[in-house]
Structures are given as structure tokens and as C-alpha cells.
XYZ file of C-alpha atoms in Angstrom:
165
model
C 75.444 142.471 42.191
C 78.553 141.081 43.880
C 79.971 139.776 40.591
C 79.438 143.134 38.881
C 80.942 145.117 41.749
C 84.003 142.894 41.895
C 84.466 143.161 38.122
C 84.331 146.972 38.338
C 86.813 146.994 41.215
C 89.205 144.858 39.211
C 88.814 147.085 36.139
C 89.799 150.098 38.224
C 92.728 148.455 39.992
C 91.046 148.249 43.404
C 92.083 145.234 45.480
C 89.351 142.594 45.764
C 89.583 142.598 49.559
C 88.537 146.284 49.621
C 84.923 145.153 49.268
C 83.476 142.885 51.941
C 80.107 141.171 51.638
C 78.479 139.815 54.795
C 75.319 138.214 56.039
C 72.907 140.175 58.210
C 73.925 140.964 61.785
C 72.131 141.958 64.948
C 71.939 145.769 65.137
C 74.785 146.302 67.606
C 77.083 144.072 65.560
C 75.893 145.795 62.362
C 76.936 149.196 63.763
C 80.299 147.837 64.921
C 81.021 146.310 61.497
C 80.087 149.557 59.722
C 82.482 151.438 61.967
C 85.340 149.224 60.773
C 85.082 150.628 57.242
C 87.036 153.692 56.131
C 84.282 155.707 54.472
C 80.749 155.326 53.079
C 80.435 156.468 49.462
C 76.805 157.445 48.989
C 74.877 156.951 45.769
C 73.155 159.825 43.974
C 69.940 158.312 42.700
C 68.835 157.100 46.098
C 70.927 158.252 49.057
C 71.872 156.091 52.013
C 68.902 156.929 54.281
C 68.932 154.504 57.239
C 72.217 152.896 56.227
C 73.723 156.405 56.183
C 72.410 157.106 59.663
C 73.783 153.785 60.876
C 77.160 154.577 59.335
C 77.281 158.034 60.902
C 76.258 156.619 64.285
C 79.140 154.157 63.931
C 81.499 157.094 63.307
C 81.942 156.342 59.623
C 82.494 159.395 57.397
C 79.956 159.794 54.601
C 80.814 161.204 51.170
C 77.670 162.309 49.388
C 76.334 164.648 46.738
C 73.188 166.704 47.187
C 70.684 165.894 44.465
C 67.511 167.496 43.196
C 64.912 165.411 45.064
C 64.345 164.335 48.664
C 65.656 160.806 48.067
C 68.818 162.377 46.629
C 69.335 164.827 49.495
C 69.214 162.674 52.625
C 72.967 162.288 52.938
C 73.446 166.050 52.538
C 70.812 166.693 55.211
C 72.540 164.291 57.586
C 75.919 165.948 57.110
C 74.522 169.468 57.509
C 72.769 168.425 60.727
C 76.180 167.293 62.006
C 77.862 170.488 60.779
C 80.066 168.575 58.348
C 80.579 170.053 54.889
C 83.981 168.607 53.909
C 82.445 165.470 52.439
C 79.397 167.112 50.869
C 79.857 167.503 47.107
C 77.816 169.744 44.820
C 78.873 168.242 41.477
C 79.888 164.834 40.163
C 83.497 166.000 39.722
C 83.582 167.354 43.273
C 82.200 164.035 44.567
C 85.076 162.149 42.933
C 87.611 164.687 44.190
C 86.305 164.456 47.772
C 86.272 160.637 47.677
C 89.833 160.571 46.346
C 91.012 163.134 48.898
C 89.700 161.231 51.915
C 90.971 157.911 50.557
C 94.497 159.282 50.132
C 94.800 161.470 53.230
C 94.414 159.408 56.408
C 94.831 162.510 58.572
C 91.923 164.223 56.833
C 89.829 161.065 57.064
C 90.498 160.731 60.800
C 89.713 164.408 61.362
C 86.336 163.944 59.657
C 85.743 160.734 61.605
C 86.302 162.647 64.873
C 83.750 165.263 63.765
C 81.228 162.517 62.954
C 81.714 160.860 66.355
C 81.447 164.218 68.132
C 78.300 165.014 66.163
C 76.525 161.996 67.589
C 76.257 163.826 70.885
C 76.793 167.477 69.988
C 75.005 167.820 66.640
C 71.318 167.944 65.847
C 71.074 164.766 63.809
C 70.653 162.374 66.729
C 69.051 164.826 69.168
C 65.632 163.229 69.545
C 64.367 165.732 72.119
C 65.172 168.690 69.837
C 63.584 166.910 66.860
C 60.388 166.242 68.811
C 60.261 169.870 69.978
C 60.701 171.082 66.387
C 58.041 168.703 65.133
C 55.651 169.909 67.831
C 56.347 173.532 66.782
C 55.603 172.629 63.176
C 52.324 170.913 64.086
C 51.314 173.878 66.251
C 52.131 176.329 63.445
C 50.094 174.304 60.946
C 47.152 174.128 63.320
C 47.297 177.867 64.011
C 47.272 178.623 60.285
C 44.346 176.264 59.762
C 42.313 177.799 62.597
C 43.144 181.403 61.640
C 42.356 181.158 57.957
C 39.715 179.427 55.875
C 42.356 179.344 53.110
C 44.460 176.768 54.927
C 46.472 175.939 51.829
C 49.033 178.601 52.697
C 52.615 177.442 52.792
C 54.359 177.199 56.138
C 58.131 177.600 56.142
C 60.133 176.973 59.304
C 63.824 177.913 59.320
C 64.595 177.522 55.599
C 68.111 176.525 54.568
C 68.312 179.065 51.746
C 71.738 179.198 50.148
C 73.175 176.225 52.058
C 73.409 173.914 49.052
């Protein structure tokens, strides 16, 4: 993969030192190294998942595109939980435009980085207590539906995000 990535970088005029390959690190070092990058460009077919969470925890802005399936929507979910929409693209062209914009405008990139760092403590993405409380509410709602109705195949919807993406 490294050879192919470097070849593509060269073909597009990107300096070779813009891509750094490393060995595995202990988790705290891993987070620190991620934070040294400028931005994480997410993939569409299979979003960043844990690596995206690690990057966001490190304060690294994430550029992503919401896809049609769960594996393609993780990055979008992470950003929405942090209240960040500036780096959330809806089309392939918008993804490229957002990536170019943050790579060329350091002020914009730093503004987004500050929002990501603030979101670690003020957003819902890393709020474990709130997540647990929501999960408990969901389990209680499912149990109540099951007990109240022999037709327990009814759909349960909790706070839908209709119209967000």
C-alpha cells in the first residue's frame, strides 16, 4: 500500500514527506502522533471508526462524507455529535472542495481544530455518562414495548435525525 500511495502522491504533485508511515505505538503516543497531523481525510467505503475517534480525541479535524450505510456514516455521526458540520460533505465534489479549503486556509483549519478540542469535553461524542443514560432509556423503551404488546416487532425510534444529512 505504501508504494501505491507514494506513487499517487507524486502523480498529484504532493511532497513525499506529506505522508508518514510509522510502526505501532502505545495508545497515549498514538494519540499524540495523530494530533501532529493537519487533518484526517476519511474514506467513503468504510469510514474511520475507531481511528476517527482517536483522531478527534487528539484534536485532529476530520473531513468526511456521509454515505448510504452505517459503515459509511460513522464519520458523519462523529462530527454531528461534536456539532461540527464544516467538514461534513454530502457529495464527492463537496468532499474535495472541503478538503482543499481546509488544506489552503490555516485559519479555517485552526478554527475547526479548536471546535474539535472543545467538543471533547462539551459535545456528546465523548460523554460516556450521557451515552449510558441514553442506552438505558433505549433498553427500557424496548422492554416496555415487548411487555405491552404481543406484537413486539414494532419499530422503536428515539430522537430521529430527520433532515440532518
